[in-house]
Structure formats: structure tokens, C-alpha cells
Tab-separated table of C-alpha atoms in Angstrom:
chain	number	residue	atom	x	y	z
F	1	MET	CA	31.104	-31.131	-18.117
F	2	SER	CA	32.637	-27.958	-18.787
F	3	ALA	CA	34.128	-25.524	-16.771
F	4	GLY	CA	31.953	-23.096	-14.085
F	5	LYS	CA	32.669	-20.948	-11.199
F	6	LEU	CA	34.543	-22.200	-8.573
F	7	PRO	CA	31.883	-24.646	-6.673
F	8	THR	CA	30.720	-23.559	-3.613
F	9	ASN	CA	31.225	-26.927	-1.667
F	10	ILE	CA	34.820	-26.665	-1.807
F	11	ILE	CA	36.638	-25.931	1.615
F	12	CYS	CA	40.100	-27.107	2.575
F	13	ASP	CA	41.236	-29.198	6.257
F	14	VAL	CA	41.891	-26.010	8.056
F	15	ARG	CA	39.082	-24.622	9.826
F	16	SER	CA	38.433	-21.009	11.016
F	17	TYR	CA	36.045	-21.596	13.558
F	18	THR	CA	38.033	-20.730	16.969
F	19	LEU	CA	35.694	-18.213	18.879
F	20	THR	CA	33.752	-20.516	21.498
F	21	THR	CA	30.114	-18.940	21.558
F	22	VAL	CA	27.382	-19.990	24.231
F	23	ALA	CA	23.648	-20.114	24.023
F	24	GLY	CA	21.335	-20.166	27.072
F	25	ILE	CA	18.511	-21.499	25.745
F	26	ILE	CA	15.157	-20.996	28.235
F	27	GLY	CA	12.085	-22.904	27.399
F	28	ALA	CA	12.558	-26.034	25.306
F	29	GLY	CA	9.420	-26.890	23.655
F	30	VAL	CA	9.238	-27.127	19.745
F	31	ILE	CA	10.173	-23.645	19.279
F	32	GLY	CA	12.899	-23.583	22.276
F	33	GLY	CA	14.706	-27.124	21.101
F	34	GLY	CA	14.316	-25.697	17.592
F	35	TRP	CA	16.605	-23.014	18.580
F	36	ALA	CA	19.138	-25.025	20.500
F	37	ALA	CA	19.683	-27.022	17.426
F	38	ARG	CA	20.112	-24.096	14.974
F	39	PHE	CA	22.589	-22.835	17.377
F	40	LEU	CA	24.403	-26.522	18.173
F	41	LEU	CA	24.713	-27.252	14.412
F	42	SER	CA	26.035	-23.792	13.784
F	43	GLY	CA	28.907	-24.129	16.117
F	44	TRP	CA	27.772	-22.581	18.886
F	45	ASP	CA	27.840	-24.887	22.829
F	46	VAL	CA	23.950	-24.497	24.048
F	47	LYS	CA	22.981	-24.267	27.773
F	48	ILE	CA	18.944	-25.311	28.093
F	49	PHE	CA	16.468	-24.803	31.033
F	50	ASP	CA	13.252	-26.162	31.356
F	51	PRO	CA	11.862	-27.552	34.335
F	52	ASP	CA	9.667	-30.143	32.451
F	53	PRO	CA	11.108	-33.574	33.479
F	54	ALA	CA	10.542	-35.003	29.355
F	55	ALA	CA	12.485	-31.718	27.988
F	56	ARG	CA	15.925	-33.918	27.580
F	57	GLU	CA	14.289	-36.434	25.834
F	58	LYS	CA	12.286	-33.812	23.611
F	59	VAL	CA	15.266	-31.667	22.769
F	60	GLN	CA	16.698	-34.995	21.342
F	61	SER	CA	14.213	-35.887	19.439
F	62	ILE	CA	14.468	-32.499	17.860
F	63	LEU	CA	18.009	-32.820	17.503
F	64	LYS	CA	17.749	-36.065	15.458
F	65	ASN	CA	16.044	-34.181	12.886
F	66	ALA	CA	18.106	-31.398	12.654
F	67	ARG	CA	21.213	-33.188	12.598
F	68	ARG	CA	19.663	-35.425	9.313
F	69	THR	CA	18.168	-32.034	7.461
F	70	MET	CA	20.257	-29.112	8.647
F	71	PRO	CA	23.490	-30.038	7.411
F	72	SER	CA	21.948	-30.911	3.990
F	73	LEU	CA	21.623	-27.498	3.382
F	74	SER	CA	25.189	-26.181	3.106
F	75	ASP	CA	27.292	-27.366	0.356
F	76	GLU	CA	30.196	-26.334	2.909
F	77	VAL	CA	30.926	-28.404	5.714
F	78	ILE	CA	29.485	-26.979	8.450
F	79	PRO	CA	30.961	-25.854	11.570
F	80	ARG	CA	31.350	-28.732	14.482
F	81	GLU	CA	28.701	-29.109	16.740
F	82	GLY	CA	28.598	-27.695	19.651
F	83	ASN	CA	28.276	-29.023	23.381
F	84	LEU	CA	24.943	-29.699	24.875
F	85	THR	CA	24.279	-29.132	28.628
F	86	PHE	CA	20.973	-28.817	30.655
F	87	HIS	CA	20.836	-26.777	33.761
F	88	THR	CA	18.513	-27.186	36.831
F	89	ASN	CA	18.343	-23.396	37.279
F	90	ILE	CA	17.703	-20.178	35.120
F	91	GLY	CA	21.074	-18.876	36.837
F	92	ASP	CA	23.611	-21.647	35.773
F	93	THR	CA	21.992	-21.559	32.091
F	94	VAL	CA	22.354	-17.631	31.368
F	95	ALA	CA	25.999	-17.420	33.319
F	96	GLU	CA	28.468	-16.307	30.659
F	97	THR	CA	26.125	-16.911	27.529
F	98	ASP	CA	26.784	-14.720	24.578
F	99	TRP	CA	22.913	-14.679	23.630
F	100	ILE	CA	19.788	-15.983	25.800
F	101	GLN	CA	16.750	-17.061	23.554
F	102	GLU	CA	13.460	-17.376	25.977
F	103	SER	CA	10.816	-19.358	24.804
F	104	VAL	CA	8.657	-20.105	27.310
F	105	PRO	CA	4.496	-20.782	26.634
F	106	GLU	CA	3.257	-17.814	25.003
F	107	ARG	CA	0.971	-16.230	28.322
F	108	LEU	CA	2.223	-12.896	28.710
F	109	GLU	CA	2.483	-13.304	32.531
F	110	VAL	CA	4.502	-15.597	32.260
F	111	LYS	CA	7.234	-14.160	29.644
F	112	GLN	CA	7.263	-10.841	31.819
F	113	GLN	CA	8.179	-12.594	35.227
F	114	THR	CA	10.704	-15.027	33.202
F	115	LEU	CA	12.510	-11.762	31.602
F	116	GLU	CA	12.446	-10.064	34.708
F	117	GLN	CA	14.043	-13.180	36.268
F	118	ILE	CA	16.691	-13.515	33.433
F	119	GLN	CA	17.691	-10.225	33.732
F	120	SER	CA	18.176	-9.941	37.400
F	121	LEU	CA	21.119	-13.049	36.786
F	122	SER	CA	22.436	-11.623	33.427
F	123	THR	CA	23.244	-8.616	31.805
F	124	GLY	CA	22.968	-10.319	28.004
F	125	ILE	CA	20.873	-9.385	25.537
F	126	ILE	CA	17.532	-11.603	25.222
F	127	GLY	CA	15.407	-12.938	22.475
F	128	SER	CA	11.546	-14.000	22.976
F	129	SER	CA	10.414	-16.036	20.719
F	130	SER	CA	7.086	-14.571	20.950
F	131	SER	CA	4.831	-14.790	18.307
F	132	GLY	CA	2.152	-12.084	18.984
F	133	PHE	CA	3.531	-9.710	21.903
F	134	THR	CA	5.517	-6.425	20.994
F	135	PRO	CA	8.722	-5.463	22.906
F	136	SER	CA	6.823	-2.901	24.888
F	137	ALA	CA	4.434	-5.362	26.358
F	138	LEU	CA	7.322	-7.854	27.448
F	139	GLN	CA	9.209	-5.197	28.823
F	140	LYS	CA	7.245	-4.287	31.266
F	141	LEU	CA	8.904	-6.073	34.422
F	142	ALA	CA	12.541	-5.747	32.586
F	143	VAL	CA	15.236	-3.836	34.744
F	144	ASP	CA	16.812	-3.085	31.678
F	145	PRO	CA	14.426	-3.041	28.853
F	146	THR	CA	16.646	-1.755	26.543
F	147	ARG	CA	18.281	-5.614	26.195
F	148	VAL	CA	14.564	-6.941	25.853
F	149	VAL	CA	14.133	-7.468	21.646
F	150	VAL	CA	11.252	-10.051	20.086
F	151	THR	CA	13.141	-12.970	17.609
F	152	HIS	CA	10.125	-14.776	16.426
F	153	PRO	CA	11.214	-17.650	14.160
F	154	PHE	CA	9.454	-20.268	12.544
F	155	ASN	CA	9.086	-23.801	13.003
F	156	PRO	CA	11.257	-25.512	12.436
F	157	VAL	CA	13.489	-23.190	13.898
F	158	TYR	CA	16.592	-25.336	12.769
F	159	LEU	CA	15.348	-25.486	8.671
F	160	LEU	CA	12.881	-22.063	7.868
F	161	PRO	CA	15.509	-18.856	8.121
F	162	LEU	CA	13.327	-16.421	8.916
F	163	VAL	CA	13.345	-14.595	12.015
F	164	GLU	CA	11.247	-11.269	13.239
F	165	LEU	CA	13.381	-9.381	15.260
F	166	VAL	CA	11.318	-6.453	17.400
F	167	THR	CA	12.889	-3.532	18.148
F	168	ASN	CA	11.413	-0.288	19.820
F	169	SER	CA	12.292	3.666	20.336
F	170	VAL	CA	14.085	2.057	23.620
F	171	THR	CA	16.407	-0.273	22.166
F	172	GLY	CA	19.982	0.755	21.147
F	173	GLU	CA	21.695	0.939	18.023
F	174	GLU	CA	24.439	-1.202	19.430
F	175	ILE	CA	21.854	-3.795	20.821
F	176	ILE	CA	20.578	-3.923	17.681
F	177	ARG	CA	23.828	-4.439	15.893
F	178	ARG	CA	24.729	-7.577	17.832
F	179	ALA	CA	21.160	-9.005	17.652
F	180	LYS	CA	21.746	-8.771	14.248
F	181	ALA	CA	24.965	-10.567	13.814
F	182	VAL	CA	24.346	-13.584	16.374
F	183	LEU	CA	20.929	-14.020	14.281
F	184	ARG	CA	23.058	-14.296	11.133
F	185	ASP	CA	25.445	-16.207	12.132
F	186	VAL	CA	23.403	-18.971	12.937
F	187	GLY	CA	22.336	-18.581	9.177
F	188	MET	CA	19.051	-16.663	9.839
F	189	HIS	CA	17.278	-13.840	7.754
F	190	VAL	CA	16.876	-11.292	9.638
F	191	LEU	CA	13.091	-9.287	8.661
F	192	HIS	CA	13.719	-6.397	11.415
F	193	LEU	CA	10.454	-4.895	12.239
F	194	THR	CA	10.848	-1.152	14.235
F	195	ASN	CA	7.092	-0.491	14.522
F	196	GLU	CA	5.320	-2.478	17.129
F	197	ILE	CA	2.416	-4.162	16.620
F	198	ASP	CA	0.590	-7.151	17.984
F	199	ALA	CA	1.724	-10.690	16.061
F	200	HIS	CA	4.391	-8.673	14.166
F	201	ILE	CA	3.822	-9.459	10.442
F	202	ALA	CA	3.966	-13.140	9.450
F	203	ASP	CA	1.467	-14.560	11.779
F	204	ARG	CA	-0.985	-11.491	11.255
F	205	LEU	CA	-1.035	-12.605	7.654
F	206	LEU	CA	-1.062	-16.426	8.539
F	207	GLU	CA	-4.160	-15.866	11.075
F	208	ALA	CA	-5.835	-14.329	7.747
F	209	VAL	CA	-5.911	-17.236	6.419
F	210	TRP	CA	-6.514	-19.416	9.199
F	211	ARG	CA	-9.640	-17.604	9.994
F	212	GLU	CA	-11.132	-17.793	6.304
F	213	ALA	CA	-9.808	-21.989	6.561
F	214	LEU	CA	-11.646	-22.412	9.709
F	215	TRP	CA	-15.163	-20.526	8.386
F	216	LEU	CA	-15.199	-22.998	5.336
F	217	ILE	CA	-15.018	-25.792	7.601
F	218	LYS	CA	-17.613	-24.861	10.183
F	219	ASP	CA	-19.855	-23.898	6.944
F	220	ASP	CA	-18.805	-27.103	5.233
F	221	ILE	CA	-17.609	-25.724	2.191
F	222	ALA	CA	-14.335	-27.562	2.686
F	223	THR	CA	-13.061	-30.070	4.597
F	224	THR	CA	-9.446	-29.701	6.108
F	225	LYS	CA	-8.039	-31.880	3.387
F	226	GLU	CA	-9.545	-29.866	0.936
F	227	VAL	CA	-8.522	-26.275	2.338
F	228	ASP	CA	-4.989	-28.099	2.489
F	229	GLU	CA	-4.724	-29.432	-1.242
F	230	ALA	CA	-5.688	-25.822	-1.914
F	231	ILE	CA	-2.612	-24.211	-0.360
F	232	CYS	CA	-0.186	-27.144	-0.947
F	233	PHE	CA	-1.204	-27.771	-4.715
F	234	GLY	CA	-1.473	-24.053	-5.491
F	235	PHE	CA	-0.584	-20.827	-4.294
F	236	GLY	CA	1.519	-22.487	-1.111
F	237	LEU	CA	4.360	-23.257	-4.327
F	238	ARG	CA	4.474	-19.917	-5.519
F	239	TRP	CA	4.774	-18.658	-2.126
F	240	ALA	CA	7.798	-21.027	-1.632
F	241	GLN	CA	9.673	-18.653	-4.052
F	242	MET	CA	7.838	-15.454	-4.492
F	243	GLY	CA	5.994	-13.333	-1.923
F	244	LEU	CA	1.918	-12.056	-2.328
F	245	PHE	CA	3.366	-8.900	-4.453
F	246	GLU	CA	5.867	-10.535	-7.043
F	247	THR	CA	3.522	-13.147	-7.606
F	248	TYR	CA	0.603	-10.795	-8.079
F	249	ARG	CA	2.842	-8.486	-10.107
F	250	LEU	CA	3.001	-11.633	-12.474
F	251	ALA	CA	-0.537	-12.155	-12.504
F	252	GLY	CA	-0.936	-8.534	-14.167
F	253	GLY	CA	1.153	-9.806	-17.553
F	254	ASP	CA	3.284	-7.351	-19.224
F	255	GLN	CA	1.180	-4.811	-17.921
F	256	GLY	CA	2.014	-5.776	-14.208
F	257	MET	CA	1.122	-4.678	-10.446
F	258	ARG	CA	-0.796	-1.440	-12.383
F	259	HIS	CA	-2.793	-3.674	-14.382
F	260	PHE	CA	-3.459	-6.511	-11.479
F	261	LEU	CA	-4.937	-3.982	-9.117
F	262	THR	CA	-7.101	-2.421	-12.067
F	263	GLN	CA	-8.878	-5.783	-12.409
F	264	PHE	CA	-8.892	-7.136	-9.459
F	265	GLY	CA	-8.998	-4.415	-7.122
F	266	PRO	CA	-12.753	-4.186	-7.015
F	267	THR	CA	-13.216	-7.556	-6.282
F	268	LEU	CA	-12.150	-6.754	-2.794
F	269	LYS	CA	-15.684	-4.646	-2.323
F	270	TRP	CA	-17.473	-8.357	-3.027
F	271	PRO	CA	-18.662	-10.795	-0.377
F	272	TRP	CA	-16.082	-13.167	-0.342
F	273	SER	CA	-14.181	-13.018	2.924
F	274	ARG	CA	-15.399	-13.404	6.422
F	275	LEU	CA	-12.167	-11.572	7.942
F	276	ILE	CA	-14.149	-9.465	10.204
F	277	ASP	CA	-15.141	-11.973	12.199
F	278	VAL	CA	-14.360	-15.598	13.403
F	279	PRO	CA	-16.757	-18.861	14.559
F	280	GLU	CA	-16.661	-20.174	17.809
F	281	PHE	CA	-14.551	-22.454	18.604
F	282	ASP	CA	-17.270	-24.827	20.121
F	283	GLN	CA	-17.114	-28.168	20.845
F	284	GLU	CA	-19.290	-28.949	17.210
F	285	LEU	CA	-15.942	-27.294	15.410
F	286	ILE	CA	-13.322	-28.798	17.340
F	287	ASP	CA	-14.686	-32.207	16.706
F	288	LYS	CA	-15.292	-31.387	13.212
F	289	ILE	CA	-11.463	-30.512	12.635
F	290	VAL	CA	-9.924	-32.938	14.723
F	291	SER	CA	-11.895	-35.966	12.916
F	292	GLN	CA	-11.512	-34.327	9.372
F	293	SER	CA	-7.734	-33.668	10.552
F	294	GLU	CA	-7.234	-37.422	11.485
F	295	GLU	CA	-8.934	-38.657	8.695
F	296	GLN	CA	-6.503	-36.866	6.465
F	297	SER	CA	-3.314	-37.535	7.787
F	298	GLY	CA	-3.662	-39.569	10.943
F	299	GLN	CA	-2.289	-42.634	9.386
F	300	ALA	CA	1.222	-41.228	10.054
F	301	THR	CA	2.256	-40.646	13.722
F	302	VAL	CA	3.400	-36.454	14.391
F	303	ARG	CA	7.140	-37.954	14.469
F	304	GLU	CA	6.744	-39.893	11.030
F	305	MET	CA	5.018	-36.237	9.567
F	306	GLU	CA	7.545	-34.100	11.120
F	307	GLN	CA	10.465	-36.208	9.220
F	308	ILE	CA	8.664	-36.088	6.023
F	309	ARG	CA	8.185	-32.514	6.143
F	310	ASP	CA	11.684	-31.866	6.770
F	311	ASP	CA	13.062	-33.805	4.029
F	312	ASN	CA	10.455	-32.311	1.853
F	313	LEU	CA	11.991	-28.579	2.830
F	314	VAL	CA	15.818	-29.535	2.433
F	315	GLY	CA	14.461	-30.070	-1.052
F	316	ILE	CA	12.463	-27.008	-1.750
F	317	LEU	CA	15.034	-25.171	-0.352
F	318	ARG	CA	18.107	-26.890	-2.491
F	319	GLY	CA	15.806	-25.911	-5.392
F	320	LEU	CA	15.100	-22.815	-4.904
F	321	LYS	CA	19.519	-22.607	-3.610
F	322	ALA	CA	20.373	-23.983	-7.226
F	323	ASN	CA	18.425	-21.062	-8.552
F	324	GLY	CA	19.691	-18.725	-5.976
F	325	TRP	CA	16.064	-17.194	-5.266
F	326	GLY	CA	14.596	-16.424	-2.041
F	327	ALA	CA	15.774	-18.592	0.666
F	328	GLY	CA	17.681	-20.371	-1.412
F	329	ALA	CA	19.815	-17.132	-2.431
F	330	LEU	CA	20.501	-16.366	1.351
F	331	LEU	CA	22.222	-20.139	1.687
F	332	ASN	CA	24.140	-19.124	-1.233
F	333	ARG	CA	25.367	-16.460	0.438
F	334	ILE	CA	25.842	-18.324	4.050
F	335	ASP	CA	28.019	-20.890	1.812
F	336	ALA	CA	30.015	-17.622	0.672
F	337	GLU	CA	30.656	-16.409	3.941
F	338	LYS	CA	31.813	-20.124	5.434
F	339	ARG	CA	34.854	-20.105	2.056
F	340	GLN	CA	35.647	-16.811	3.432
F	341	ARG	CA	36.209	-17.830	7.261
F	342	SER	CA	38.250	-21.032	5.747
F	343	ALA	CA	41.476	-21.485	4.005
F	344	LEU	CA	39.893	-22.294	0.610
F	345	PRO	CA	42.505	-22.662	-1.965
F	346	THR	CA	41.230	-20.184	-4.712
F	347	CYS	CA	44.117	-21.198	-6.978
F	348	LEU	CA	46.812	-23.264	-7.220
F	349	ASP	CA	49.749	-21.221	-5.458
F	350	ASP	CA	46.990	-21.739	-2.730
F	351	ILE	CA	48.003	-25.538	-2.230
F	352	SER	CA	51.087	-26.189	0.234
F	353	ASP	CA	51.733	-29.683	-1.045
F	354	LEU	CA	51.539	-30.204	-4.958
F	355	ILE	CA	52.526	-33.550	-4.590
F	356	GLN	CA	48.882	-35.126	-3.063
F	357	PRO	CA	46.378	-35.740	-4.697
F	358	ILE	CA	44.050	-32.108	-4.178
F	359	LEU	CA	41.334	-32.342	-2.287
F	360	VAL	CA	38.171	-30.663	-4.343
F	361	LEU	CA	35.321	-31.612	-2.006
F	362	ASP	CA	34.529	-32.055	1.534
F	363	ARG	CA	31.051	-32.096	2.897
F	364	ILE	CA	28.104	-33.796	4.051
F	365	VAL	CA	25.628	-36.225	1.659
F	366	PRO	CA	22.337	-34.209	2.146
F	367	VAL	CA	18.777	-35.843	2.327
F	368	ASP	CA	17.898	-35.154	-0.975
F	369	TRP	CA	20.862	-37.139	-2.178
F	370	VAL	CA	19.637	-40.334	-1.298
F	371	ASP	CA	17.398	-43.309	-2.599
F	372	TYR	CA	14.245	-45.522	-1.213
F	373	ASN	CA	17.570	-47.383	0.863
F	374	GLY	CA	18.755	-44.838	2.382
F	375	ARG	CA	22.092	-45.016	0.466
F	376	MET	CA	23.415	-42.196	-1.963
F	377	THR	CA	21.974	-42.870	-5.357
F	378	GLU	CA	24.400	-43.614	-8.388
F	379	HIS	CA	23.469	-40.214	-10.135
F	380	ARG	CA	24.661	-37.959	-7.232
F	381	TYR	CA	28.215	-39.667	-7.099
F	382	LEU	CA	28.428	-38.610	-10.924
F	383	ASP	CA	27.236	-35.351	-9.377
F	384	ALA	CA	29.676	-35.243	-6.761
F	385	PHE	CA	32.756	-36.524	-8.856
F	386	SER	CA	31.431	-33.591	-11.392
F	387	ARG	CA	31.701	-30.672	-8.964
F	388	ALA	CA	35.259	-32.029	-7.970
F	389	THR	CA	36.432	-31.287	-11.641
F	390	ASP	CA	34.710	-28.325	-11.662
F	391	TYR	CA	36.834	-27.389	-8.974
F	392	PHE	CA	39.547	-28.259	-10.268
F	393	LEU	CA	39.491	-26.952	-13.718
F	394	ALA	CA	38.455	-23.339	-11.568
F	395	LEU	CA	42.133	-24.197	-10.092
F	396	ILE	CA	43.872	-24.277	-12.792
F	397	GLY	CA	42.556	-21.206	-14.444
F	398	CYS	CA	39.417	-22.504	-16.367
F	399	ASP	CA	36.892	-20.601	-14.623
F	400	ASP	CA	33.741	-18.278	-15.332
F	401	ALA	CA	36.285	-15.675	-17.099
F	402	TYR	CA	37.642	-18.084	-18.983
F	403	VAL	CA	34.208	-19.735	-19.876
F	404	SER	CA	32.836	-16.254	-21.050
F	405	VAL	CA	35.342	-15.493	-23.696
F	406	GLY	CA	34.582	-19.101	-25.485
F	407	ASN	CA	36.894	-21.796	-24.058
F	408	SER	CA	36.364	-24.915	-21.799
F	409	TYR	CA	36.733	-28.212	-21.065
F	410	PHE	CA	34.241	-31.359	-22.053
F	411	THR	CA	33.744	-34.854	-20.368
F	412	VAL	CA	34.048	-37.565	-23.364
F	413	GLU	CA	34.493	-40.753	-21.087
F	414	THR	CA	34.001	-41.414	-17.389
F	415	HIS	CA	34.141	-44.601	-15.286
F	416	LEU	CA	32.777	-45.148	-11.972
F	417	ARG	CA	33.260	-47.847	-9.382
F	418	HIS	CA	31.435	-48.090	-6.243
F	419	LEU	CA	32.709	-49.516	-3.453
F	420	HIS	CA	31.246	-49.101	-0.889
F	421	GLU	CA	27.850	-47.396	0.003
F	422	VAL	CA	27.196	-43.906	2.005
F	423	LEU	CA	24.378	-42.965	3.638
F	424	VAL	CA	22.522	-39.325	4.079
F	425	GLY	CA	24.622	-37.089	6.625
F	426	GLU	CA	28.094	-38.285	6.186
F	427	ARG	CA	31.108	-36.466	5.344
F	428	ILE	CA	32.548	-37.439	2.083
F	429	LYS	CA	36.037	-36.038	0.565
F	430	VAL	CA	37.128	-36.241	-2.747
F	431	ARG	CA	40.578	-35.899	-4.240
F	432	THR	CA	41.785	-35.534	-7.417
F	433	GLN	CA	44.946	-36.892	-9.284
F	434	VAL	CA	46.070	-35.868	-12.330
F	435	LEU	CA	46.641	-38.893	-14.589
F	436	PHE	CA	47.545	-37.090	-17.956
F	437	GLY	CA	47.338	-33.136	-18.835
F	438	GLN	CA	49.014	-32.356	-22.039
F	439	GLY	CA	47.652	-30.526	-25.193
F	440	LYS	CA	43.734	-30.753	-25.688
F	441	LYS	CA	43.459	-34.105	-23.440
F	442	LEU	CA	42.955	-34.191	-19.087
F	443	HIS	CA	43.196	-37.137	-17.486
F	444	LEU	CA	41.905	-37.224	-13.934
F	445	PHE	CA	41.290	-39.832	-11.477
F	446	HIS	CA	38.858	-38.947	-8.343
F	447	SER	CA	39.201	-40.917	-4.875
F	448	MET	CA	36.318	-40.363	-2.286
F	449	CYS	CA	36.719	-41.178	0.954
F	450	ARG	CA	34.944	-41.255	4.256
F	451	ASP	CA	37.097	-40.955	7.182
F	452	ASP	CA	39.818	-43.082	5.879
F	453	ASN	CA	37.910	-45.945	4.060
F	454	LEU	CA	37.731	-45.720	0.048
F	455	ILE	CA	34.126	-45.604	-1.012
F	456	ALA	CA	34.100	-44.844	-5.103
F	457	THR	CA	36.394	-43.172	-7.572
F	458	GLY	CA	35.648	-41.641	-11.273
F	459	GLU	CA	37.951	-41.559	-14.033
F	460	HIS	CA	37.232	-38.792	-16.262
F	461	LEU	CA	38.735	-38.166	-20.008
F	462	LEU	CA	38.074	-34.416	-20.759
F	463	VAL	CA	38.764	-32.845	-24.185
F	464	HIS	CA	39.310	-29.034	-24.329
F	465	THR	CA	36.961	-27.142	-26.330
F	466	SER	CA	36.434	-24.189	-27.987
F	467	LEU	CA	32.659	-22.826	-27.433
F	468	SER	CA	32.179	-21.207	-30.981
F	469	SER	CA	33.727	-23.904	-33.017
F	470	ARG	CA	32.132	-27.106	-31.044
F	471	GLN	CA	35.266	-28.207	-32.024
F	472	SER	CA	38.724	-29.402	-29.513
F	473	SER	CA	41.063	-26.498	-29.271
F	474	LEU	CA	44.490	-25.973	-27.585
F	475	PRO	CA	43.676	-24.885	-23.975
F	476	SER	CA	45.315	-20.639	-23.243
F	477	LEU	CA	49.124	-20.977	-22.472
F	478	PRO	CA	48.568	-19.822	-18.491
F	479	VAL	CA	46.241	-23.041	-18.286
F	480	GLN	CA	48.214	-25.117	-19.951
F	481	GLN	CA	51.239	-24.015	-17.263
F	482	ASN	CA	48.719	-24.314	-15.160
F	483	LEU	CA	48.264	-27.848	-16.212
F	484	ALA	CA	51.896	-29.033	-16.709
F	485	GLY	CA	53.033	-27.797	-13.312
F	486	VAL	CA	49.993	-30.237	-11.806
F	487	ALA	CA	50.765	-32.972	-14.245
F	488	ALA	CA	54.414	-33.120	-13.519
F	489	ALA	CA	53.856	-33.212	-9.698
F	490	HIS	CA	51.372	-35.843	-9.956
F	491	ARG	CA	54.057	-38.221	-12.188
F	492	LYS	CA	55.544	-38.570	-8.814
F	493	LEU	CA	52.697	-40.479	-7.058
F	494	PRO	CA	51.799	-44.183	-7.948
F	495	ARG	CA	49.230	-44.840	-9.794
F	496	PRO	CA	45.934	-45.671	-8.186
F	497	GLU	CA	44.079	-48.767	-8.152
F	498	GLY	CA	41.314	-48.923	-10.522
F	499	ALA	CA	42.712	-46.337	-13.135
F	500	GLY	CA	42.477	-47.969	-16.244
F	501	ALA	CA	39.821	-50.777	-15.288
F	502	SER	CA	36.622	-51.969	-16.905
F	503	VAL	CA	33.405	-53.214	-16.250
F	504	ARG	CA	34.173	-57.001	-15.589
F	505	LEU	CA	32.742	-60.209	-14.104
F	506	ALA	CA	34.751	-60.726	-10.576
């Protein structure tokens, strides 16, 4: 253990999410339900209209997956979930809303008529989830076309952060500003497109791969399984962190993109692609794709596949987050914004009551922290306590700047007690008590709780170390003084149960 930057998974008990915001969702299928989940779990109240009798059940199914996985993306405590209501008419759904998201079926006349009806009942901004239609096409029947924009997400909406915000020449700057603010508030990466084109950017790229895959299957070159393996074992992994052009820049070696284009550019004239055409969707091709797809993954239900997909996405996104790359950099920025909106103490002067164990961690257990039993795995208890130690060290002045000049604390002994199990999605808090803090030595005791129930403890002995000599050394005078102040205050606390314990048979 060495001191580091202030961990992003610490907040204090005082919340600053006081603004009530309301989203109206028109159409609650896979995409509309995903939007509802993202807004709800970002602290918004959500009102839904969908004439489908099964809409409520479908939304609850989507919410079940979202509640399990979306909180895992944050190392801060997410806002309290908003209130969800279902309505029998569009008027009640869009009344007094801060944002309206249209997600009805992808048929132009249906979308145009729906948008026209919404505008007759509301003066709010309307984002359409359309994956193919331009704002100009959608605005045909709109009373006020300036308030209709495209906000095209990707499934599952509650995990994938990209949204294509498409506007045109009639869209006002204030509408664009407000739309970006709303989408960013619910954790989206806004790709703002001002040049209209059918299918926008991302779906046009997907369409190219899709067309080529259909020909490979129709011509019996590959099966659905082989096509998917070519993607998920190969370039799909690269694209999760770097896009097409960054990937090809690396493929050019030290000479970069210019060398790549010189070497592979001529191949574009070779007859590798059949993108200029698309195979006819006759019954034979449909049956072939369905049969191969069922053989490939038909042993799992759609609900099971959704959970597998979501768990994998969380793992990938959290991996990117650890490196601060791609979508992971976005998640880190969102966490930083949450910290700024909270009353997070950044130094000892921010702590009002020092004669208490200090709250140093408050978070949700993510899906990649649990084992095959659904319980938080052993090494994650140590991970949580290590983060708690890092936060405490930052509070007393042993932060990035301190480490950069060659000083730190190293852990030399640890003892953990696992008292109760912790499950995915549960909220845990860690409070820290200083048992001893003088000279080179620091003795910490962490208590992890779920609600008011003690579930684990971590006891750690640390020694201050010079990073240049790799030998023990005295902390700087400011760190010594800060630590002495906390240690003196905590001496008035009772010694915590379990402190000094060793492994023994009951």
C-alpha cells in the first residue's frame, strides 16, 4: 500500500442532489425502457406512456438488469433512484417535464404523428431515439421544429454511454445547450452531429459490417458463430478501447497512419467487399441465419443473455475506467463531477466531528466484485480497505504531491475479519479509526458496515518509507502534525472489538 491520489469512491453523508427533474418517456420498448432506467438511476423522476398492456412488465425487466449493473460503473454513491409512474395518455406523461424522450417504433409516419401530438401538449424539448431518420424528416409535422432533435442511444441504454445528438439549421443554440446538459447529467457521452444524414454515424458503420456478414453467411463462407468469433476475439476487443483510425495508426508502426495508408490503401480496389449490394432476405437466408443463431447461443434465454451481456460490459467499462481510457475516461469524469457536487472532505479541516471514526468509503458493490456465490470475493474486502487507507492518507497530507517528492506509507501487516456476507448492488460504508499514529508507524482500524450492521473489519500496520532509499523514514512535519491530531482525538474512542485479534478456532 502506498499513498496515492484521493480515491474517487469516497463521499460524505451529506448529499447535494436537491433538484427534482422529470423525464417523460413515450414508448417503453427495449430503447424506451433503457432510457427510463438511465434517467431513474441518475436521480430523475420518470413518467412513461406506452399503450402496450405488457409495457409495465417489460420496463420492470429492464430495470432489474439496470439496477444490478448501472451502479457498478460508479465509484461514488449514485443519486437516489427517482420515482417511476405509468400513464394512460401522452398529455399526463409530458406535463411538467424537463425532458421528453420519444422511442416509438421506427416508422416515419408514426414518429411524425407522435411528435406532432406531443407538441400540441407540451412546450418542452423532445429527443427522438430514431436510429435512421434525420431531424428534418422528423420535424415535418412539428408545430415548433426547433424543439425536435435526434438523441440516438445504443442498447443497453443504461450502460452504453454514447448518444448521437443530431441537430440542423433550425435548432437554436439554447436548445442544443439544454439538450447537452440533460444528456450529460444522466452520464451520456454526447456526439453532436450538425450535418444530417440518414442513420447518422454509428449505425452506418454497423450497417457496413452487417451487410458483409450477411453475404458471408448467404455464400456459405461463414456461419453466424464464426462471424461473431471473428469480431469478439479480434477487432471487437480493439474497438472497445480505440476506434478504427487509432487502431490503424498503431498498425502503421513507428511511421503511423501514413505508412498504413501507403501499405494498405491499394487493397481498397481489390474485390474484398460486397458493400455495394445486399443479399435478398428470402426465406432461405432467414431460415439459415435463425438456425445457426439458435445453434450458436439458443441454449440460453434472452433474459440470461442480457444479464451475461451486461455483466461483461461492466467488466470492460471498469477495465477502461481503471486506465482512464475511452468510455472509462468518461466514467471517471462523471465520478469527479459527483464528488464536486457533494460535501466531500478534502482535508481534515472539512471534518466537523473528528472524535468519531472517519467515513472514508461509501459505495455500491459492483458486479465484478462478487464471486460465483454472488458474494463479494475475499480480495475485494482488501481492495475496499486499501482504498479506505488511501483516502485517509490523502486527508492527512500524504497525497499525490507528497508521493511525487519521494515519500509514502507502506503496509507491513494486515488482518481481515469477514463477519457477514455482502451481495452485489448492496451499499457499503467504511469508517476509519487511528489506533496509533506516531513517528514512522501508523496503525489503522477500518470497520465496514451495511446499513448499521458490521460486516467486516480490516486492521493495518503501516510504516512511513522513503521511496529513494526504500527504507523507513519519518513523515514530513505537516503529516506528523495532522496524524497526531487525529490520533489524539481517536484515543478518546473505545478500542474497537476485534482490534489486535489473530486467527483462532472458535
